[in-house]
CSV table of C-alpha atoms in Angstrom, one decimal:
chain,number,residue,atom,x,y,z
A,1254,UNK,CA,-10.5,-6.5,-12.7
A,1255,UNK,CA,-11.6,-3.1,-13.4
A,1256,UNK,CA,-8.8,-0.5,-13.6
A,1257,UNK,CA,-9.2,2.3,-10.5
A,1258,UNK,CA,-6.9,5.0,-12.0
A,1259,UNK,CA,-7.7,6.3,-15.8
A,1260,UNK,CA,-7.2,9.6,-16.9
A,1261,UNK,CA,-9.8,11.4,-19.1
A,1262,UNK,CA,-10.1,14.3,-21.8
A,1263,UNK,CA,-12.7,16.3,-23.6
A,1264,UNK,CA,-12.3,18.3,-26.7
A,1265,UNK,CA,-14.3,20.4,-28.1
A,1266,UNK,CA,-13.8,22.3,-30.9
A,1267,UNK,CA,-16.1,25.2,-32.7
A,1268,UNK,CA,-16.0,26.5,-35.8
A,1269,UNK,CA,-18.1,29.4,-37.0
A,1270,UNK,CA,-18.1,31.0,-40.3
A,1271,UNK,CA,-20.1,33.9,-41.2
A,1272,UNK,CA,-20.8,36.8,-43.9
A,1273,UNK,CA,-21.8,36.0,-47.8
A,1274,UNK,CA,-20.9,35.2,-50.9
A,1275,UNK,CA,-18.4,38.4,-51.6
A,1276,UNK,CA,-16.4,37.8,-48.5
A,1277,UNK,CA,-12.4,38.2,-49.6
A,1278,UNK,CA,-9.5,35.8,-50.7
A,1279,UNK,CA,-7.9,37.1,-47.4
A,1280,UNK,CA,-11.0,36.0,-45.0
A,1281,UNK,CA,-11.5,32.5,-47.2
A,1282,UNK,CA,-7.8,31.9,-46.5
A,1283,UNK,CA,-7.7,32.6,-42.5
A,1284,UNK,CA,-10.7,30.5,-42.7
A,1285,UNK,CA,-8.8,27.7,-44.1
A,1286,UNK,CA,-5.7,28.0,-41.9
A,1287,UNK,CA,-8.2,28.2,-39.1
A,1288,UNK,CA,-9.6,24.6,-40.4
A,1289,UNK,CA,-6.3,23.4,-40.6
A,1290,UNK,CA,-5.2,24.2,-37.7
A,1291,UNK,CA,-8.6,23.0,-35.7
A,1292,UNK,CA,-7.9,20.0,-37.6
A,1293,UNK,CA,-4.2,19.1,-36.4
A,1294,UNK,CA,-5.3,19.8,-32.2
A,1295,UNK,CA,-8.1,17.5,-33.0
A,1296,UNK,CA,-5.8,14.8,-34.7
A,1297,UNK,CA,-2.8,15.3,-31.5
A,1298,UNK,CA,-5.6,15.1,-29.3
A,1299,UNK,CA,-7.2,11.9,-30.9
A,1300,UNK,CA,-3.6,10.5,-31.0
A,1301,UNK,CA,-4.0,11.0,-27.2
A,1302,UNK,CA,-7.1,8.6,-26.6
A,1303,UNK,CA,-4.8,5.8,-28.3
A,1304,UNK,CA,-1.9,6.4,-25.7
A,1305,UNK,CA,-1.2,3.4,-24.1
A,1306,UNK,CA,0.6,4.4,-21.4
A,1307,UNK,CA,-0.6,6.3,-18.2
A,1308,UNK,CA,0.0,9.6,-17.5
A,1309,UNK,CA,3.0,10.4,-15.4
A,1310,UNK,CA,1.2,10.9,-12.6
A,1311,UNK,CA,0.4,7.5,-12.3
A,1312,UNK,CA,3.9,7.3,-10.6
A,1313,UNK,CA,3.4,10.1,-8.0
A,1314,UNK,CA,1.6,7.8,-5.4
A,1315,UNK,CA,2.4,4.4,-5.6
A,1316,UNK,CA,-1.2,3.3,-5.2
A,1317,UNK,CA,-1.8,4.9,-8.6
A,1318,UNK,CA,0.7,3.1,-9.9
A,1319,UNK,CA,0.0,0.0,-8.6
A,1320,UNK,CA,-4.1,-0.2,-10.1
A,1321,UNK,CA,-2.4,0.4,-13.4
A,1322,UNK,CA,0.4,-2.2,-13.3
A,1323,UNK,CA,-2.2,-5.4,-12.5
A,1324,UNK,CA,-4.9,-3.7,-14.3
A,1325,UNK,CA,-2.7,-3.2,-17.9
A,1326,UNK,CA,-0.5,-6.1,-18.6
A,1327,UNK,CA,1.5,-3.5,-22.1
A,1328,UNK,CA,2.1,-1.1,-18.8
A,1329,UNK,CA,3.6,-4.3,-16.6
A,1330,UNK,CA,5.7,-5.3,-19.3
A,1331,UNK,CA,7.1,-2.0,-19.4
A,1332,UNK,CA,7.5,-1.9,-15.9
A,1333,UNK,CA,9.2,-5.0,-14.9
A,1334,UNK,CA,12.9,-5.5,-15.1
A,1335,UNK,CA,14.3,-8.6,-17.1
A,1336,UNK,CA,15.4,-10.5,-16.6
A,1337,UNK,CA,13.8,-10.2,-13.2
A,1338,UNK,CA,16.3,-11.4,-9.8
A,1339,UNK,CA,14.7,-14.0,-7.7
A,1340,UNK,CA,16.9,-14.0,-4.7
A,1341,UNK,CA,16.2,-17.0,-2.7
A,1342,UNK,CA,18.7,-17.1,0.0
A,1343,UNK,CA,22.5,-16.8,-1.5
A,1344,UNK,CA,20.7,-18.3,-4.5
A,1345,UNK,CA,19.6,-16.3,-7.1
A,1346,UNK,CA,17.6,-17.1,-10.6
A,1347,UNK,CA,16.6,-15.1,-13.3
A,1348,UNK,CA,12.9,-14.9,-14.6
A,1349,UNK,CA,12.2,-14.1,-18.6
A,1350,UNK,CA,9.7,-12.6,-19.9
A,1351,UNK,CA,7.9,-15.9,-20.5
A,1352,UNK,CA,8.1,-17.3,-17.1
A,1353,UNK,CA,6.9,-14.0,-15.6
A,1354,UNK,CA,3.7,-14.6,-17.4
A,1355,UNK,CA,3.1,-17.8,-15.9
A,1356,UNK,CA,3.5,-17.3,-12.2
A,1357,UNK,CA,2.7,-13.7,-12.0
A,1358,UNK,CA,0.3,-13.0,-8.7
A,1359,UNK,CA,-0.5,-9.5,-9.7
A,1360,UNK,CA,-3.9,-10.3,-12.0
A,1361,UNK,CA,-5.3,-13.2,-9.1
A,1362,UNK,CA,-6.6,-10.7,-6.2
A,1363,UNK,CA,-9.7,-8.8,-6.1
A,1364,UNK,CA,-7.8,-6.9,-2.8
A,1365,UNK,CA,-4.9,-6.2,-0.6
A,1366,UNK,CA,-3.9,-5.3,3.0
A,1367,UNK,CA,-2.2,-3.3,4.8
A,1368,UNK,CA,-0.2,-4.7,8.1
A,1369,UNK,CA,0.4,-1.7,10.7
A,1370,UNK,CA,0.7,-0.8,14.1
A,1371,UNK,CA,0.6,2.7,14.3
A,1372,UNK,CA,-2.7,4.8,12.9
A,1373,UNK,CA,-0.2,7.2,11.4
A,1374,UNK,CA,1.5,5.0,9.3
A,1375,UNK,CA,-1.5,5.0,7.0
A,1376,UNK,CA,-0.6,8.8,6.0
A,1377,UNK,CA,2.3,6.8,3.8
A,1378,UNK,CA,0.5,5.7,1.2
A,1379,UNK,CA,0.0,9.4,0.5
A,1380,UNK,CA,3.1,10.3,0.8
A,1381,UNK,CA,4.7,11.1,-2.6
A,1382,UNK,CA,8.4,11.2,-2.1
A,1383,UNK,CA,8.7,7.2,-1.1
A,1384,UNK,CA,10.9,6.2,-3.6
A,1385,UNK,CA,10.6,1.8,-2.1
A,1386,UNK,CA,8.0,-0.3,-1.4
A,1387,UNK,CA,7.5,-3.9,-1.5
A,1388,UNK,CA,4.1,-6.3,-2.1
A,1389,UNK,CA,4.4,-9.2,0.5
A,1390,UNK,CA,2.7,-12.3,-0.7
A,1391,UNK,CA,2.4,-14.7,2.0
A,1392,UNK,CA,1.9,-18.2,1.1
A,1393,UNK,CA,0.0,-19.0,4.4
A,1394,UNK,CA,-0.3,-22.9,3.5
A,1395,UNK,CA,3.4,-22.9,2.9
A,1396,UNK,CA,4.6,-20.2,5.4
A,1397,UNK,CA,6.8,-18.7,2.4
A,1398,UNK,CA,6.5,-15.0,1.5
A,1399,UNK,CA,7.3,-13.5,-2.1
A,1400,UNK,CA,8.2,-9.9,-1.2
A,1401,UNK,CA,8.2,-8.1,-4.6
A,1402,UNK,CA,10.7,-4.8,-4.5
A,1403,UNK,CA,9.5,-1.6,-6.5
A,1404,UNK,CA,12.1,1.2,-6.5
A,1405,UNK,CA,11.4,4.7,-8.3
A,1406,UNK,CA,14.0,6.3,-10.1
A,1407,UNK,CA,13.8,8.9,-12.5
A,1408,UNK,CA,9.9,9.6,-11.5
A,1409,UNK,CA,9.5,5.5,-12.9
A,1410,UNK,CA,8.1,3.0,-10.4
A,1411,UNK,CA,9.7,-0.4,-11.5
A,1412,UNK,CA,9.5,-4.1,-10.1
A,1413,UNK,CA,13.4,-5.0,-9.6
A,1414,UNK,CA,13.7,-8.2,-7.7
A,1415,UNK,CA,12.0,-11.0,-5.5
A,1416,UNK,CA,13.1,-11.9,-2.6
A,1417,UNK,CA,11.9,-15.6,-1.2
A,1418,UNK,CA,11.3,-16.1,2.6
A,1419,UNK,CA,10.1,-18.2,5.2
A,1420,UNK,CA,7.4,-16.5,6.9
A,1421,UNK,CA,9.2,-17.3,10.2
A,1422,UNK,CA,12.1,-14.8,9.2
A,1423,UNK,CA,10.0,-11.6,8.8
A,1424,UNK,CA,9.0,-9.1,11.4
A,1425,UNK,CA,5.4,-10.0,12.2
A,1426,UNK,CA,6.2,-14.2,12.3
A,1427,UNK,CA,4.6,-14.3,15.4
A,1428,UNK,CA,1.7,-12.2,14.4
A,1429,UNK,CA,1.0,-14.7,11.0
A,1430,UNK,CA,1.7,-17.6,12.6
A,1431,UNK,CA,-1.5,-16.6,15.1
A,1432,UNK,CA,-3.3,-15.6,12.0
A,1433,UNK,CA,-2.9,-18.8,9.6
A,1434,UNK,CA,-4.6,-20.7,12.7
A,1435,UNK,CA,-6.7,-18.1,12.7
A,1436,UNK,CA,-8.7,-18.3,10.0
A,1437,UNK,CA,-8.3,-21.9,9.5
A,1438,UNK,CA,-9.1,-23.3,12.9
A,1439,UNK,CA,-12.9,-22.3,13.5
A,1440,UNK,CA,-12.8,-23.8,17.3
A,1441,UNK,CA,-9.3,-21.5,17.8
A,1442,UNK,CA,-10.8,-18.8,16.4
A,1443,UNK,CA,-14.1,-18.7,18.5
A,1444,UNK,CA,-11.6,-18.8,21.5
A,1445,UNK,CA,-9.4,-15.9,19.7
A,1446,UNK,CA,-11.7,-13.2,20.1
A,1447,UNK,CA,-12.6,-10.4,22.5
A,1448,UNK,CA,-16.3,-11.5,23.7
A,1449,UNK,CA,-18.3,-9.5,22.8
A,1450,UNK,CA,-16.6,-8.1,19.9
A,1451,UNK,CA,-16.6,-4.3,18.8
A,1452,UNK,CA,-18.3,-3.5,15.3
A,1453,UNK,CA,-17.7,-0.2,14.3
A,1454,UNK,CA,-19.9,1.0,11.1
A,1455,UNK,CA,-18.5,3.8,9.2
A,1456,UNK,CA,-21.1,6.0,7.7
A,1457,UNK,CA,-21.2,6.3,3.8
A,1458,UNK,CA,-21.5,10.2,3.7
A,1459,UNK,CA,-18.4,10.3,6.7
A,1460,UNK,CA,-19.6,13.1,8.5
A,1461,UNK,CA,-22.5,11.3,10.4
A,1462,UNK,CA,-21.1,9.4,14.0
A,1463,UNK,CA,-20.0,6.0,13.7
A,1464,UNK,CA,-22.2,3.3,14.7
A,1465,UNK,CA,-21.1,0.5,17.2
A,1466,UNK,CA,-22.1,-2.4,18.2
A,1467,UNK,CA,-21.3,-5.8,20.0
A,1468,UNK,CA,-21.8,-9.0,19.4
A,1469,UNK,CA,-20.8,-12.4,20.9
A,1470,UNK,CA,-19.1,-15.4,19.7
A,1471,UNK,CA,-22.3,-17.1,18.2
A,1472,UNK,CA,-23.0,-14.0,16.2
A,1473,UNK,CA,-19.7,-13.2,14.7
A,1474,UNK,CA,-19.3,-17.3,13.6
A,1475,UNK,CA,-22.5,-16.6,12.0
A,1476,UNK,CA,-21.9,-13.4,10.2
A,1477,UNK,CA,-18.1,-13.8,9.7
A,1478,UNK,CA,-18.5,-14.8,5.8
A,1479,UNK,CA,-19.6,-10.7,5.4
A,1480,UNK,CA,-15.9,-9.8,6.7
A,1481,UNK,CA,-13.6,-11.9,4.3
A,1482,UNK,CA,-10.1,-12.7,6.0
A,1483,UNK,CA,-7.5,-13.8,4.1
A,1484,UNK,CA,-6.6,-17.7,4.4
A,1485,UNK,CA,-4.3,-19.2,1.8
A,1486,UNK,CA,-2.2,-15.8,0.0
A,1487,UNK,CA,-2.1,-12.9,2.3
A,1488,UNK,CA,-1.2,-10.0,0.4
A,1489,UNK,CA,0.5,-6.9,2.2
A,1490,UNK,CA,1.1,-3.9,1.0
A,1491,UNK,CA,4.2,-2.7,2.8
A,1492,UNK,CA,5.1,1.2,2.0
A,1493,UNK,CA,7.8,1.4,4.9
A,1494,UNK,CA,5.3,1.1,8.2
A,1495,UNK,CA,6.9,0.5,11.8
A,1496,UNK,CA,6.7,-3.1,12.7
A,1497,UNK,CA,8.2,-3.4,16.1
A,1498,UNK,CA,5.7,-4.0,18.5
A,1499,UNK,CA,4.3,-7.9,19.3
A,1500,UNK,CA,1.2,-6.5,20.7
A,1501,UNK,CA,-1.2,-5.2,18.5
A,1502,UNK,CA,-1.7,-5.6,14.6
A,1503,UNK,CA,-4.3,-4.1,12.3
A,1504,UNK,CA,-4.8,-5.6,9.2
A,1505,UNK,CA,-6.5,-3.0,6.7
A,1506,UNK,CA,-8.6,-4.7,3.8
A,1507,UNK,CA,-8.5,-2.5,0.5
A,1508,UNK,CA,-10.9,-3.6,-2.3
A,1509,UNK,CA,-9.4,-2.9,-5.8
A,1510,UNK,CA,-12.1,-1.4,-7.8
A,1511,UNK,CA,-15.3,-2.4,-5.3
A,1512,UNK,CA,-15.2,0.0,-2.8
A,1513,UNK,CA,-14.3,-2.7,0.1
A,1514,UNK,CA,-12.7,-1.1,3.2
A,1515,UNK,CA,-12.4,-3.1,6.4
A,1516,UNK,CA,-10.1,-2.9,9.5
A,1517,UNK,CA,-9.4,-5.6,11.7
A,1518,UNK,CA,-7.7,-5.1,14.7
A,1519,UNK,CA,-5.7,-7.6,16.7
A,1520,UNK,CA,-3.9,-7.4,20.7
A,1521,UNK,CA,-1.9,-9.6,23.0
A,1522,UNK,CA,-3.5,-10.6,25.7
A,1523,UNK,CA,-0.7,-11.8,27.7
A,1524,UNK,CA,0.6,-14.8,25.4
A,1525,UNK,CA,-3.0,-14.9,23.4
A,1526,UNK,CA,-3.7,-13.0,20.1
A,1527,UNK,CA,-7.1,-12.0,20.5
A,1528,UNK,CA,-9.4,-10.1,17.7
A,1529,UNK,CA,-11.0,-7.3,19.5
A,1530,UNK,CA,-12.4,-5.2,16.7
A,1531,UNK,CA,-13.7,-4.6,13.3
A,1532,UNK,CA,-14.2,-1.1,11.5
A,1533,UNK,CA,-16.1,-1.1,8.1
């Protein structure tokens, strides 16, 4: 998994001497201090190439923070507490550094989503005073989420618990429960869409108009494998977005280092979850 935040430098240094042979002690010697000191910035600024840890402003958006926490696994160390709460219930267990190794999810996905309702929600992932948010791993096979709480305190973003759930005890239960048949029942989900279905295509440069398009029930089970959906681990990035409403969901599919962007958007129609457009 290639790393999406890195932080570069360039140094360069010139030195230029001039004159001839009868120059003074007292130029030779500024010379040499000159030299000297050229060659202590260059030796700091080598000693920063071999800095292992990320700039703090990795921890200003969470995002940021997040690509270098699965991406660097000296950086994860150094960001997780131990030993680390599992809170399962009233039952709560304790993770060392050992264990974390074994059944950490953070190195497994090539992406993420993001479950909201509201367009303006989105504008928190920019926002750079949140000082909570939580990865959601939903076991869809097993209808058990792993919701992973960062806090920030003292400008550090930090992993300091997990709490176990059943999938039925979260806000969008009904909303996953549709989803899980979903994308694992090809019959219920030929009957779960809007026909025809709304493709919207998003220009590379962003300024020309977006393209749209429809297409039927036939076409979409045919050219579905080009708009992956999510069917065993679900993982949702959840910076603090409304989730009150149990008629319309968007789930937003972020790439992590490959540029994927896609947006699926769900409704109610009446007691049916229906998929009624797709933005990429």
């Amino acid at each position: 998994m290639k790393k999406i935040f890195s932080t570069s430098a360039a140094v360069a240094c010139l030195l230029v001497s001039c004159g001839d042979s009868k120059m003074t002690n007292s130029y030779a010697e500024e010379d040499k201090a000159e030299e000297d000191s050229a060659e202590a910035f260059i030796g700091d600024t080598i000693h920063l190439f071999d800095e292992d840890v990320p700039p703090v402003a990795a921890d200003m958006l969470f995002s940021d923070f997040f690509f270098n926490f699965i991406d660097d696994p000296k950086f994860q160390a150094q960001r997780v507490v131990m030993p680390l709460p599992i809170r399962d219930g009233d039952e709560v267990s304790y993770l060392n550094k050992g264990q974390w190794k074994s059944m950490n999810h953070f190195l497994e996905n090539d992406y993420y989503y993001v479950i909201f309702e509201r367009e303006e929600d989105l504008e928190l992932q920019k926002d750079t005073s949140l000082t909570h948010v939580a990865i959601e791993w939903y076991n869809l096979a097993e209808s058990e989420v792993d919701k992973c709480n960062f806090d920030r305190s003292h400008g550090r973003w930090m992993l300091h618990d997990i709490v176990r759930k059943r999938i039925q005890d979260t806000p969008n239960a009904n909303f996953l429960d549709f989803y899980t048949r979903f994308v694992t029942d090809s019959v219920f989900q030929r009957e779960s869409i809007t026909q025809p279905i709304k493709l919207v295509l998003i220009s590379d440069d962003g300024e020309s108009e977006p393209e749209e398009r429809y297409v039927d029930a036939d076409e979409w089970m045919e050219m579905k494998e080009d708009f992956p959906l999510a069917s065993k681990m679900l993982v949702n990035m959840n910076y603090g977005q409304t989730c009150i409403s149990q008629n319309r969901k968007t789930l937003m599919l972020e790439g992590i280092s490959n540029g994927m962007l896609t947006t699926f958007r769900f409704a109610k129609d009446g007691e049916q979850w229906r998929l009624t457009e797709i933005e990429y």
